[in-house]
CSV table of C-alpha atoms in Angstrom, one decimal:
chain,number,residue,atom,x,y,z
A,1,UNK,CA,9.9,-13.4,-37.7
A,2,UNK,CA,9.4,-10.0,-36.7
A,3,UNK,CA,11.5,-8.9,-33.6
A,4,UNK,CA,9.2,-6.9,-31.8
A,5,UNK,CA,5.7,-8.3,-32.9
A,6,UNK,CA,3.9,-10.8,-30.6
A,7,UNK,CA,2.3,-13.2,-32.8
A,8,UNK,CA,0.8,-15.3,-30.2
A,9,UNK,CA,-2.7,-15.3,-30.4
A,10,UNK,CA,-3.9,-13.5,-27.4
A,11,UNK,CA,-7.8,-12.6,-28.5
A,12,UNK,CA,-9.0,-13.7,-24.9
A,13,UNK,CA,-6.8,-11.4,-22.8
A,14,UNK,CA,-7.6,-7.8,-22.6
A,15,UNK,CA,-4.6,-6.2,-21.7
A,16,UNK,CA,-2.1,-9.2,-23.6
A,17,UNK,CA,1.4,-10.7,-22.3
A,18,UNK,CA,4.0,-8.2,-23.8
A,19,UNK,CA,5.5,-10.6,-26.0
A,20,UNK,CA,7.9,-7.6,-27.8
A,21,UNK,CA,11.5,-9.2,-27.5
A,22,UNK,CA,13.8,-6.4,-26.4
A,23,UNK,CA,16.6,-8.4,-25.0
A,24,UNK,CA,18.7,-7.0,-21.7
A,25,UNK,CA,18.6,-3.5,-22.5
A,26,UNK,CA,21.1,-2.2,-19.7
A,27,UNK,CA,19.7,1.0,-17.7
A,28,UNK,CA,20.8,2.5,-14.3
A,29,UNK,CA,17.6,2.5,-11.6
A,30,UNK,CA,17.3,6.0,-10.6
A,31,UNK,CA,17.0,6.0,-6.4
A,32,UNK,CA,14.2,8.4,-5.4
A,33,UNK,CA,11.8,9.2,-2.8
A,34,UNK,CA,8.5,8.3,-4.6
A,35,UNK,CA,9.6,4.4,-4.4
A,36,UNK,CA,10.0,3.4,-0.9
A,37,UNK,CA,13.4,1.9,0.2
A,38,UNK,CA,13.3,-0.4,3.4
A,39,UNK,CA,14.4,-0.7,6.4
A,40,UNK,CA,17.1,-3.1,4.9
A,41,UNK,CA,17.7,-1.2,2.1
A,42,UNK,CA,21.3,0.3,3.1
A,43,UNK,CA,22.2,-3.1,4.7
A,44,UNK,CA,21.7,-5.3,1.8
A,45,UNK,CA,23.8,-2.5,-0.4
A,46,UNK,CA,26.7,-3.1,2.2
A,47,UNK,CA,26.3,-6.6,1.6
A,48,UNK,CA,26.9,-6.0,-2.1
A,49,UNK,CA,24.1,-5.5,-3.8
A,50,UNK,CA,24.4,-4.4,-7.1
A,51,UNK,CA,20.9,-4.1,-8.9
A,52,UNK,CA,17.5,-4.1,-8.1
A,53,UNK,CA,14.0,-3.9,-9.4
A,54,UNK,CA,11.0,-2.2,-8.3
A,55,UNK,CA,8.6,-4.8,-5.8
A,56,UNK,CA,5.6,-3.4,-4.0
A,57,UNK,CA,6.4,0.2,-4.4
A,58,UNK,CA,9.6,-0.5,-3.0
A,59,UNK,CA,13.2,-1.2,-4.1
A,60,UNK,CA,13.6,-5.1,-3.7
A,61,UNK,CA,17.7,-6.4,-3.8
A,62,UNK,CA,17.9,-8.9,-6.8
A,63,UNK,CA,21.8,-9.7,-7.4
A,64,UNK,CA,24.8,-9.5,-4.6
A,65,UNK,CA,26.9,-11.8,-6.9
A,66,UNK,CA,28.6,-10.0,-10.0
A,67,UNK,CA,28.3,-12.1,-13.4
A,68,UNK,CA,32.1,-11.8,-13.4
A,69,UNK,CA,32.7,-13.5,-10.0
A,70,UNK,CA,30.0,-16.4,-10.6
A,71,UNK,CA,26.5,-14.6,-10.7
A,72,UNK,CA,23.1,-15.9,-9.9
A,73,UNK,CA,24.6,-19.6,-9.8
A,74,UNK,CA,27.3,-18.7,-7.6
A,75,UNK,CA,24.3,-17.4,-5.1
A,76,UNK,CA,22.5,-21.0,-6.0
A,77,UNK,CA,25.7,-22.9,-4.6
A,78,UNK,CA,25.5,-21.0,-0.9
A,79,UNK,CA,21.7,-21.5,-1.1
A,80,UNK,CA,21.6,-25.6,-2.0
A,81,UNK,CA,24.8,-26.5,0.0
A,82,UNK,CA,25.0,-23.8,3.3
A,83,UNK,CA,22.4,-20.7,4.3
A,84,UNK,CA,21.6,-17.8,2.8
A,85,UNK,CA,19.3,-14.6,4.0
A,86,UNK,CA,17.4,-12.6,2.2
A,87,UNK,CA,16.5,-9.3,2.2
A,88,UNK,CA,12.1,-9.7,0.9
A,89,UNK,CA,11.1,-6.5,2.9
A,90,UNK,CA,9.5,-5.9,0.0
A,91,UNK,CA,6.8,-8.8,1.0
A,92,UNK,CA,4.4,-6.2,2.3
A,93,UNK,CA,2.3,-7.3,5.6
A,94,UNK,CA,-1.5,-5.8,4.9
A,95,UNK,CA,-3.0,-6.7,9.1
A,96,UNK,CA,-6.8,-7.3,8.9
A,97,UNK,CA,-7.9,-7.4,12.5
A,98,UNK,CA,-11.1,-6.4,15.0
A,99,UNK,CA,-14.0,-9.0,15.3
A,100,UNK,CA,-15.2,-9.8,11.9
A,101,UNK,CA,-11.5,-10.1,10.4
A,102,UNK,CA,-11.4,-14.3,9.9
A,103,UNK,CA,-15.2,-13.6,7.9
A,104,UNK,CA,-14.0,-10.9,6.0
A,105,UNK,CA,-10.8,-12.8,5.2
A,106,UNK,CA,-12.7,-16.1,4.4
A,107,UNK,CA,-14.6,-13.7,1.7
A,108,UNK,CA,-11.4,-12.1,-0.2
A,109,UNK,CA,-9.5,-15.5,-0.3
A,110,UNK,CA,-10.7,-19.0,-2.0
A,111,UNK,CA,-9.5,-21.4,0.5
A,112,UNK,CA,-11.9,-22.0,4.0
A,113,UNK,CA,-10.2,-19.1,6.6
A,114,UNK,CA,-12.2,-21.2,9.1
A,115,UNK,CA,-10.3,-24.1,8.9
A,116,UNK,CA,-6.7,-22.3,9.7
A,117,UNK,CA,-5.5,-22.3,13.7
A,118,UNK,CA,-4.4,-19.2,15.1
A,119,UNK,CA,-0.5,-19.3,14.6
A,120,UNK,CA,-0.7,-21.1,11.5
A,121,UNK,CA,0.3,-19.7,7.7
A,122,UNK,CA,-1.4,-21.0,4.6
A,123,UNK,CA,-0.3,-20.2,1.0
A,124,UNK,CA,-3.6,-18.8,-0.7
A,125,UNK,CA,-4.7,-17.2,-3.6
A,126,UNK,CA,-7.5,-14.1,-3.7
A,127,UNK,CA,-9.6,-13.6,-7.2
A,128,UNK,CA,-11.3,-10.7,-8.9
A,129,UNK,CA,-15.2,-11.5,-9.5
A,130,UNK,CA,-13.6,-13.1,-13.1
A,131,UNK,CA,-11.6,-15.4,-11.2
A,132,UNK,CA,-8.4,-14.3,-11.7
A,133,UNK,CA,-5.8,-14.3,-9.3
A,134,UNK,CA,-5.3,-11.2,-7.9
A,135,UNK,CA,-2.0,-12.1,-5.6
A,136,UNK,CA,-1.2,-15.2,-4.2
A,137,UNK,CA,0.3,-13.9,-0.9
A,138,UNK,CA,1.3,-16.5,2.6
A,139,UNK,CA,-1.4,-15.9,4.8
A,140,UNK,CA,-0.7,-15.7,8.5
A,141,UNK,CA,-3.9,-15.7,11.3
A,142,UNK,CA,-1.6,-14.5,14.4
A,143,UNK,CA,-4.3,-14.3,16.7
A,144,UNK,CA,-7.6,-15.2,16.4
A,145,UNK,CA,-8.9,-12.0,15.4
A,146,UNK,CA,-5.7,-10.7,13.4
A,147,UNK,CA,-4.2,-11.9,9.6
A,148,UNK,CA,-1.1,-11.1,8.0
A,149,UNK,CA,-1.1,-10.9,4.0
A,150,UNK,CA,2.1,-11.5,3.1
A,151,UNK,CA,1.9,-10.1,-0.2
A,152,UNK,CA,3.6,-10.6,-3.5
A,153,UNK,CA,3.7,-8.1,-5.8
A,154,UNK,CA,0.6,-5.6,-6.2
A,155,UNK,CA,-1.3,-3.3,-4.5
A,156,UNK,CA,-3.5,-5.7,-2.3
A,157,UNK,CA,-4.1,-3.0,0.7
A,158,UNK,CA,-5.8,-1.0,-2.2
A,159,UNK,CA,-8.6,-4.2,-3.4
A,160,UNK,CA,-9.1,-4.9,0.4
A,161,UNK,CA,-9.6,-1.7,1.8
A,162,UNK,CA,-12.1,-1.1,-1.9
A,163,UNK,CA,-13.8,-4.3,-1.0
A,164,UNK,CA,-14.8,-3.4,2.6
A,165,UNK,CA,-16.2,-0.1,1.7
A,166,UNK,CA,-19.5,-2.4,-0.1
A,167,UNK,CA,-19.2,-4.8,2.6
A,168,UNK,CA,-18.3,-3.1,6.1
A,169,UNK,CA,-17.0,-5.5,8.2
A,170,UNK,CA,-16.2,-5.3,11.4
A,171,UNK,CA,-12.3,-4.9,11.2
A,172,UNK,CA,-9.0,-2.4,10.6
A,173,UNK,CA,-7.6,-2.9,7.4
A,174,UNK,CA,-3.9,-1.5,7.1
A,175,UNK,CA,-0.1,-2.0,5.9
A,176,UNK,CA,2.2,-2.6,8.9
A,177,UNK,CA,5.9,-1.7,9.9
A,178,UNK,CA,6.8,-5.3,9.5
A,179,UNK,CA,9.4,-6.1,7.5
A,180,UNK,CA,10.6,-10.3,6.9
A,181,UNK,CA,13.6,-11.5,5.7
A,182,UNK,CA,14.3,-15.2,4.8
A,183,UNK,CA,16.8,-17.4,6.0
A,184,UNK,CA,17.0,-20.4,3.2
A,185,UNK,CA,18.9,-23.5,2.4
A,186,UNK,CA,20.3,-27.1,4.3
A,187,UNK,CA,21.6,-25.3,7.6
A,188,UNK,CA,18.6,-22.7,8.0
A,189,UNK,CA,17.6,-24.8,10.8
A,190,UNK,CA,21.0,-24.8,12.6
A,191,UNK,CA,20.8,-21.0,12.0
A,192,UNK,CA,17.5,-20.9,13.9
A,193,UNK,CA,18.3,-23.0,17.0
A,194,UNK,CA,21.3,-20.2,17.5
A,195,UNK,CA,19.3,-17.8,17.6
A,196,UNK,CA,16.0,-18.4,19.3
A,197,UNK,CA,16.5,-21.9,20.5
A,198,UNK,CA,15.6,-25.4,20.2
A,199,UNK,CA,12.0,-24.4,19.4
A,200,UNK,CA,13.0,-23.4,15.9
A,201,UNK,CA,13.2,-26.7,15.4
A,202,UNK,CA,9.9,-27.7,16.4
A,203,UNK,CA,8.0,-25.1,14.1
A,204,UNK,CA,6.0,-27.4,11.7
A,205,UNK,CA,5.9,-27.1,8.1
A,206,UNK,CA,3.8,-23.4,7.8
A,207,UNK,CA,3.6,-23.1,11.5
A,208,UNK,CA,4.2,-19.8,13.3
A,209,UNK,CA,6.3,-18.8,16.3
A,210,UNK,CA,6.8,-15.6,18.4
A,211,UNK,CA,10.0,-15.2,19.7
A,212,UNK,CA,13.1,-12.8,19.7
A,213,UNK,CA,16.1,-12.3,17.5
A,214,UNK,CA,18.9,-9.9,19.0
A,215,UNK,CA,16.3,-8.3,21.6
A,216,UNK,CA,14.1,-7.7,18.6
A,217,UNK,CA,10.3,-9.0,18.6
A,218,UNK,CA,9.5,-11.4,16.0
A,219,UNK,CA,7.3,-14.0,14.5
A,220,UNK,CA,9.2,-17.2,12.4
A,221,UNK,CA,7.7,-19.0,10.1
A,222,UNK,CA,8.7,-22.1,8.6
A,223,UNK,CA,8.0,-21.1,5.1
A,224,UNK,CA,9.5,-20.0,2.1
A,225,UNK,CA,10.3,-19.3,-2.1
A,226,UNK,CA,12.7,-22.2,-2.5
A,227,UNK,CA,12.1,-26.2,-1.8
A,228,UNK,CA,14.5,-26.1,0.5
A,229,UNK,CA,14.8,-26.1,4.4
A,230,UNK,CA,13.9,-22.4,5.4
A,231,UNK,CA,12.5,-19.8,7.4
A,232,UNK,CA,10.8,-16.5,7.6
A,233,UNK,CA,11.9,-13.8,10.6
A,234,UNK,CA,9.1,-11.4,10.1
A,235,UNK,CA,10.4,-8.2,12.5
A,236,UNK,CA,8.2,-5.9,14.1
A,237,UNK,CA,8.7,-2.3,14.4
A,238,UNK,CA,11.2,-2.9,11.5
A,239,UNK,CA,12.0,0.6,11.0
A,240,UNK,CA,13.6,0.7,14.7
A,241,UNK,CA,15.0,-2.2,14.8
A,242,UNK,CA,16.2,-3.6,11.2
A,243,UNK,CA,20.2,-2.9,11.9
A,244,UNK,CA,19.9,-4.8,15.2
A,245,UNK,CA,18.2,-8.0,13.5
A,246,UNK,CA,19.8,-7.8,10.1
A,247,UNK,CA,23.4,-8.1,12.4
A,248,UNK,CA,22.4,-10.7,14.9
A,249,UNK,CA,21.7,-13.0,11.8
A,250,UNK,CA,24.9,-12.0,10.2
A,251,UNK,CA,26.9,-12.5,13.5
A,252,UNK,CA,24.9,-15.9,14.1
A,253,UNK,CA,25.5,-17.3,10.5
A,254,UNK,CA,29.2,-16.9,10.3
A,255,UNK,CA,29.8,-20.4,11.7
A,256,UNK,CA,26.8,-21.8,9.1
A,257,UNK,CA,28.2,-20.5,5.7
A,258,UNK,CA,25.7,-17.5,5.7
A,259,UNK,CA,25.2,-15.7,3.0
A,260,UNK,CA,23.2,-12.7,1.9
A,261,UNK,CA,22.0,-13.4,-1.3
A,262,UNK,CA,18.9,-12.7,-4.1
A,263,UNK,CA,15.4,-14.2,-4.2
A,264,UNK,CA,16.7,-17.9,-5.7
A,265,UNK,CA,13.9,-17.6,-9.4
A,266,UNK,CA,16.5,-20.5,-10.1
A,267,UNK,CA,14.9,-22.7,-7.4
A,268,UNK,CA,12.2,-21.7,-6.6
A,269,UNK,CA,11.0,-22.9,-10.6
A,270,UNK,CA,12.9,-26.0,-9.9
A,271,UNK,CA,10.3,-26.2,-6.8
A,272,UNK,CA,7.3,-25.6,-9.4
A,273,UNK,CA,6.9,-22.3,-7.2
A,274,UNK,CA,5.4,-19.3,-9.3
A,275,UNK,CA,5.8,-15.8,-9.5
A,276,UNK,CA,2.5,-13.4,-9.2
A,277,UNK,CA,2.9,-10.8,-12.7
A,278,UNK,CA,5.6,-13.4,-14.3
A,279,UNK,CA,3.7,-16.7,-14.1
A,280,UNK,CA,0.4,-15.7,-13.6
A,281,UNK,CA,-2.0,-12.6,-13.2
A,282,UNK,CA,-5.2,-10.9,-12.9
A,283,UNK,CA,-6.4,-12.2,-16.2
A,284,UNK,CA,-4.8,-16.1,-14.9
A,285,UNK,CA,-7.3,-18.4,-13.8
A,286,UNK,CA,-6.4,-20.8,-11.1
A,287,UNK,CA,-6.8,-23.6,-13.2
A,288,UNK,CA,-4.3,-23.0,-16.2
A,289,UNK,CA,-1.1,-22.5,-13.3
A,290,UNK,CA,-1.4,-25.4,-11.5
A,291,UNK,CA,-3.7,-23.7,-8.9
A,292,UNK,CA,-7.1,-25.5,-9.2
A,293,UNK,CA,-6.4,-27.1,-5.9
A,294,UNK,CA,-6.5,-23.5,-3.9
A,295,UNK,CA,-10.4,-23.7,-5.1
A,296,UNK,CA,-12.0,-25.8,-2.8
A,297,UNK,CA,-15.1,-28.3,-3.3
A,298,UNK,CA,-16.5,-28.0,0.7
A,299,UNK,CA,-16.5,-24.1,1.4
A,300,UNK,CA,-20.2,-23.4,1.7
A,301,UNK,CA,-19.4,-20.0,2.6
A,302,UNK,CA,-19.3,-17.2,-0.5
A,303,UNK,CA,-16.2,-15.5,-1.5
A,304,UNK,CA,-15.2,-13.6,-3.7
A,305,UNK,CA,-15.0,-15.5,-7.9
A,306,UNK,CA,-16.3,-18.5,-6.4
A,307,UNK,CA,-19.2,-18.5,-9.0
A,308,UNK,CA,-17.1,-18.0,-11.7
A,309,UNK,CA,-14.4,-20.9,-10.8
A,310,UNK,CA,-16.8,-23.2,-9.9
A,311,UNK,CA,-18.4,-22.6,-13.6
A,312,UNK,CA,-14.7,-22.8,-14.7
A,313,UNK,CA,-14.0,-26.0,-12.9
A,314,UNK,CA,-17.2,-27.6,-14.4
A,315,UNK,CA,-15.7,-26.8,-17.5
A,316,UNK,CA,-12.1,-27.9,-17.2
A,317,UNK,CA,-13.8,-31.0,-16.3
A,318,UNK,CA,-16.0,-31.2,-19.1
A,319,UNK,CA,-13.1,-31.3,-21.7
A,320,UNK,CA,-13.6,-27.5,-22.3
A,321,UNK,CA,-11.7,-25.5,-20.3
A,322,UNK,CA,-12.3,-21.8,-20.4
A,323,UNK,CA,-8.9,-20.4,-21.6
A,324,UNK,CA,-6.4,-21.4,-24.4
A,325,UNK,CA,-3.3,-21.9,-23.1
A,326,UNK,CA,-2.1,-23.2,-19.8
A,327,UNK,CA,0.9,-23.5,-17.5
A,328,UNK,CA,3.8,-26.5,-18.5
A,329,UNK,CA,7.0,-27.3,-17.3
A,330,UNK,CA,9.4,-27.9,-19.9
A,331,UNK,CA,13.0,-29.4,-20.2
A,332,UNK,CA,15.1,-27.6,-23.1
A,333,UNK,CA,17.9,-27.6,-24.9
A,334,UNK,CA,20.5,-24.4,-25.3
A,335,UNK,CA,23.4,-23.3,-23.4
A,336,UNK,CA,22.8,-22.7,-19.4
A,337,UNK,CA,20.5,-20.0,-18.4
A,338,UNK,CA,22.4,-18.4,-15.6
A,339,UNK,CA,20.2,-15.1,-15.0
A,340,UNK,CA,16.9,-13.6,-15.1
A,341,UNK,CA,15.3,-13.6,-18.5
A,342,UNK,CA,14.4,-9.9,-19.9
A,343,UNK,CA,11.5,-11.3,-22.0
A,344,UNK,CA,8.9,-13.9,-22.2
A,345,UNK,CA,10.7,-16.1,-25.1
A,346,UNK,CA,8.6,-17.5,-27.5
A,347,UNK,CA,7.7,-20.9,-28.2
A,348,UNK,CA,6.5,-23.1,-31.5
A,349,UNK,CA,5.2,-26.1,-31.9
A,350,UNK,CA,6.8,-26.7,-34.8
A,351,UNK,CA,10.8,-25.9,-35.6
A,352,UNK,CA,10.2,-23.6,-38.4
A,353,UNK,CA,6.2,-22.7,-37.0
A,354,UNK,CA,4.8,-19.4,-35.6
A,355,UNK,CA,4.7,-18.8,-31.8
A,356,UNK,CA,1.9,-20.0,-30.4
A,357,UNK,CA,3.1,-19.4,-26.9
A,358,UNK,CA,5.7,-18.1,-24.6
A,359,UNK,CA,8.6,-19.2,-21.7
A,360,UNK,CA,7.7,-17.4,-18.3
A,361,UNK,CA,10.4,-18.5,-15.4
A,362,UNK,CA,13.5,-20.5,-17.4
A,363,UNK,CA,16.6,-21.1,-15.8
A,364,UNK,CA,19.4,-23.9,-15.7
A,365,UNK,CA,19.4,-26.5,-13.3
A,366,UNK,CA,22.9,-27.5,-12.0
A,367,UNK,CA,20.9,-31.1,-10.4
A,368,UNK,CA,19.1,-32.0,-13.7
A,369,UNK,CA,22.6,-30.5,-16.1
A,370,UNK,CA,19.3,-29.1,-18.1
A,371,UNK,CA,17.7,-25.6,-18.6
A,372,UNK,CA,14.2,-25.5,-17.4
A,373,UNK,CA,11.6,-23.5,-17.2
A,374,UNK,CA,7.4,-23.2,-17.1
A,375,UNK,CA,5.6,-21.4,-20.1
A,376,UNK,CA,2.2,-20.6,-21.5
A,377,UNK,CA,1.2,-23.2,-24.3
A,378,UNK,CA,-2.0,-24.3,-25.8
A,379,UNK,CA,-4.0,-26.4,-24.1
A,380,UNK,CA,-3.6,-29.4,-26.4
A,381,UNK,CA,-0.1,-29.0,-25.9
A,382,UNK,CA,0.5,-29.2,-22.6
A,383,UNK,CA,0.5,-33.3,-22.2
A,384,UNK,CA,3.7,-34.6,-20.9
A,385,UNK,CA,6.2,-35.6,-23.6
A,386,UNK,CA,4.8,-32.7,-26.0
A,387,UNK,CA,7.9,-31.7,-28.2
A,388,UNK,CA,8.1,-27.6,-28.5
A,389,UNK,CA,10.6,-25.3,-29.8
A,390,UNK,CA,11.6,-22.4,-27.9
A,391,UNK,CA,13.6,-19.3,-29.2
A,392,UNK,CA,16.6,-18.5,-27.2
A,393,UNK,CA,18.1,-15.1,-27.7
A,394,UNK,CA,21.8,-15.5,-29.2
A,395,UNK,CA,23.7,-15.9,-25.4
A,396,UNK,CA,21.7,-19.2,-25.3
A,397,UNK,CA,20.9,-20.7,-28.7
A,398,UNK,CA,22.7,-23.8,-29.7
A,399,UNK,CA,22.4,-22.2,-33.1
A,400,UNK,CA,21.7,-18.6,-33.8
A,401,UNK,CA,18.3,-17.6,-35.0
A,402,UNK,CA,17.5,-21.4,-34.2
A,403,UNK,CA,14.7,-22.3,-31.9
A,404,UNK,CA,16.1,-24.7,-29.1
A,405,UNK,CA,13.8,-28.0,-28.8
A,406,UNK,CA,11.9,-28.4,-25.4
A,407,UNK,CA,9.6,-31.6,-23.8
A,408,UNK,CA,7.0,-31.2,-21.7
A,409,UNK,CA,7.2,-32.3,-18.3
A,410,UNK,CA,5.8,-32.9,-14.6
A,411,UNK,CA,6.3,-30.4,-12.4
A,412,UNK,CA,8.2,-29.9,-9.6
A,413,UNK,CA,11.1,-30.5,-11.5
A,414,UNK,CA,13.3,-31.8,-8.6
A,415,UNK,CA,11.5,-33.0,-5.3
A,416,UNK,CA,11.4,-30.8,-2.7
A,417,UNK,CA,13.4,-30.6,1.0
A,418,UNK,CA,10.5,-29.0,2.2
A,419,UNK,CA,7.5,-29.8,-0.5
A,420,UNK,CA,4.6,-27.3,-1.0
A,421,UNK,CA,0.7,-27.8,-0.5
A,422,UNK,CA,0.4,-28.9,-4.1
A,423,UNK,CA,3.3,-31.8,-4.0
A,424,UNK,CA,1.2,-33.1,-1.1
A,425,UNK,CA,-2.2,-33.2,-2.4
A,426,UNK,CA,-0.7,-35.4,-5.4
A,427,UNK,CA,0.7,-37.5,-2.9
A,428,UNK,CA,-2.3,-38.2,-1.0
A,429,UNK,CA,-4.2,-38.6,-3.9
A,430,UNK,CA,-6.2,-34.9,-3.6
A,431,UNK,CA,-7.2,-32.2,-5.7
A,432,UNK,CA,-8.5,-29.4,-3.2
A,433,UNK,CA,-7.2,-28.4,-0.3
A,434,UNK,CA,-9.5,-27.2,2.5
């Protein structure tokens, strides 16, 4: 097989997947003034961080833990058995408010904006005209007449500020000086009754709270990228305050274990929780990730791609879905994956076959003793209990040069502390939320 030639067909994407293999190709970031650093920025590099990537426009923390003293798993063990923060200033907060903002958000996002209290958060998705999911951010309505976008990774302010130029709603559409962290993992809540009080205990699942941490004014949310017990401190006027916060946490968390640690990829897959640009995109429709649920069957009102995922969901359910591959999880063979994958491995159906698809979010999983991950594969290959062979750079392969074999299966991998809207829905028997 030729390295660096994506053989996956890929006809009904216009820009396609970069499938070239590279491998880790070691490179210093270069620390500049055209990409943003946050108001954490300094603080997370005292607490050792030692690389980073490029999130929002913005230098985003992804590794405290050197490989040599334990890595990405040795983060894992503070986050599954004590507390861990995180330093996600790079989840940019794009405020829609003034009197038309819940209309204006009920256009740009699938779900029904309608149906969401003030001091609530919902996970949603927003679609170009195509359907295809533009970000997938954790909405919060703060007041009435206000929204948060918590966004993950793209320029979102840009497509919503664009959009109201046609439509000229009644409302201010701008980024904010609010900058979250998270606080993740078993004793998050003990963390949170030290330092705002028994009330953090009361927040529901998604609800929203407005409080102070050290003096600072902030809203907590009980959300976050992992399956496990956790929180969001979203802080206001960030740029002021982000020392005073960042060390009243620290101070708070000694007694708990705390640690500051990466975004936990290795959990949050284990959660079935996707990435926006690794596991999906602009040119994903809902339906192939595991999404179809965000597209509701009872909002009368228009939004944004609704034709066009209606059509698709007519469709999927006519045994012809409009796209060839879709979103698995998969169990597979190999030695442990203990870090971030530099490309999107490919995968056969056949030991000795050409690609036909590709690995997205692998990792190993210390509860299962099994790597896992989700990938892209055809359609009819996507039934639970599907065999597939994946190739495994050298560091993993059982055998050099040797695909690795992989099953299908259900997704999330592990249950969840703290279970997602789509874990739900299958419990209760649904297939849309509202």
């Amino acid at each position: 097989m030729h390295h660096n030639v994506p053989s996956v067909d890929q006809r009904d994407r216009t820009v396609p997947i970069n499938l070239r293999q590279s491998g880790p190709t070691p490179v210093e970031m270069q620390i500049d003034t055209r990409v943003r650093k946050s108001p954490y920025w300094q603080l997370s590099h005292q607490a050792g961080c030692w690389r980073a990537q490029v999130y929002n426009r913005m230098y985003h923390p992804r590794g405290y833990i050197r490989p040599e003293d334990g890595g990405m798993m040795a983060e894992y063990e503070a986050l599954v058995r004590h507390v861990t923060m995180w330093n996600v200033a790079v989840e940019r907060q794009i405020q829609v408010k003034g009197p038309d903002a819940e209309a204006f958000v009920n256009f740009v996002i699938t779900r029904d904006a309608t149906k969401i209290p003030a001091m609530r958060a919902r996970y949603v998705i927003l679609c170009n005209e195509a359907g295809g999911i533009l970000n997938d951010p954790v909405l919060l309505r703060v007041a009435e007449d206000e929204f948060w976008f918590s966004l993950s990774d793209s320029d979102l302010w840009l497509w919503l500020q664009g959009v109201n130029v046609g439509k000229r709603f009644n409302v201010s559409i701008a980024e904010i000086d609010v900058s979250p962290v998270q606080i993740q993992g078993p004793k998050s809540v003990d963390l949170m009754v030290d330092l705002i009080g028994q009330a953090a205990t009361e927040i529901p699942s998604y609800g929203l709270l407005a409080s102070s941490v050290g003096g600072c004014e902030v809203i907590v949310s009980q959300t976050g990228f992992t399956g496990e017990k956790g929180y969001e401190i979203y802080l206001r006027d960030a740029t002021l305050h982000a020392e005073q916060l960042w060390n009243a946490v620290l101070e708070a968390g000694k007694p708990h274990n705390l640690m500051v640690v990466a975004p936990a990829h290795h959990r949050r897959i284990a959660a079935g929780i996707l990435s926006w640009g690794q596991d999906m995109d602009a040119e994903t429709l809902p339906f192939q990730v595991n999404l179809g649920y965000q597209i509701p069957r009872q909002k009368t009102a228009d939004y944004i791609g609704k034709e066009a995922l209606e059509a698709a969901r007519a469709a999927v359910e006519a045994g012809s879905p409009p796209y060839t591959h879709t979103l698995v999880g998969m169990k597979l063979g190999g030695q442990p994956i203990d870090d971030y994958a530099p490309d999107f491995w490919l995968i056969s159906a056949a030991q000795d076959g050409d690609p036909i698809g590709y690995v997205t979010s692998p990792w190993f999983s210390p509860e299962l003793g099994t790597n896992i991950a989700m990938g892209f594969v055809p359609t009819d290959l996507a039934a639970i209990g599907t065999k597939l062979w994946v190739h495994l750079p050298e560091p993993y392969a059982s055998e050099p040069g040797r695909p690795v074999s992989a099953d299908v299966v259900e997704m999330p991998f592990r249950e969840s502390v703290n279970p997602n809207q789509r874990e739900l829905l299958k419990v209760r028997g649904m297939d849309a939320a509202v």
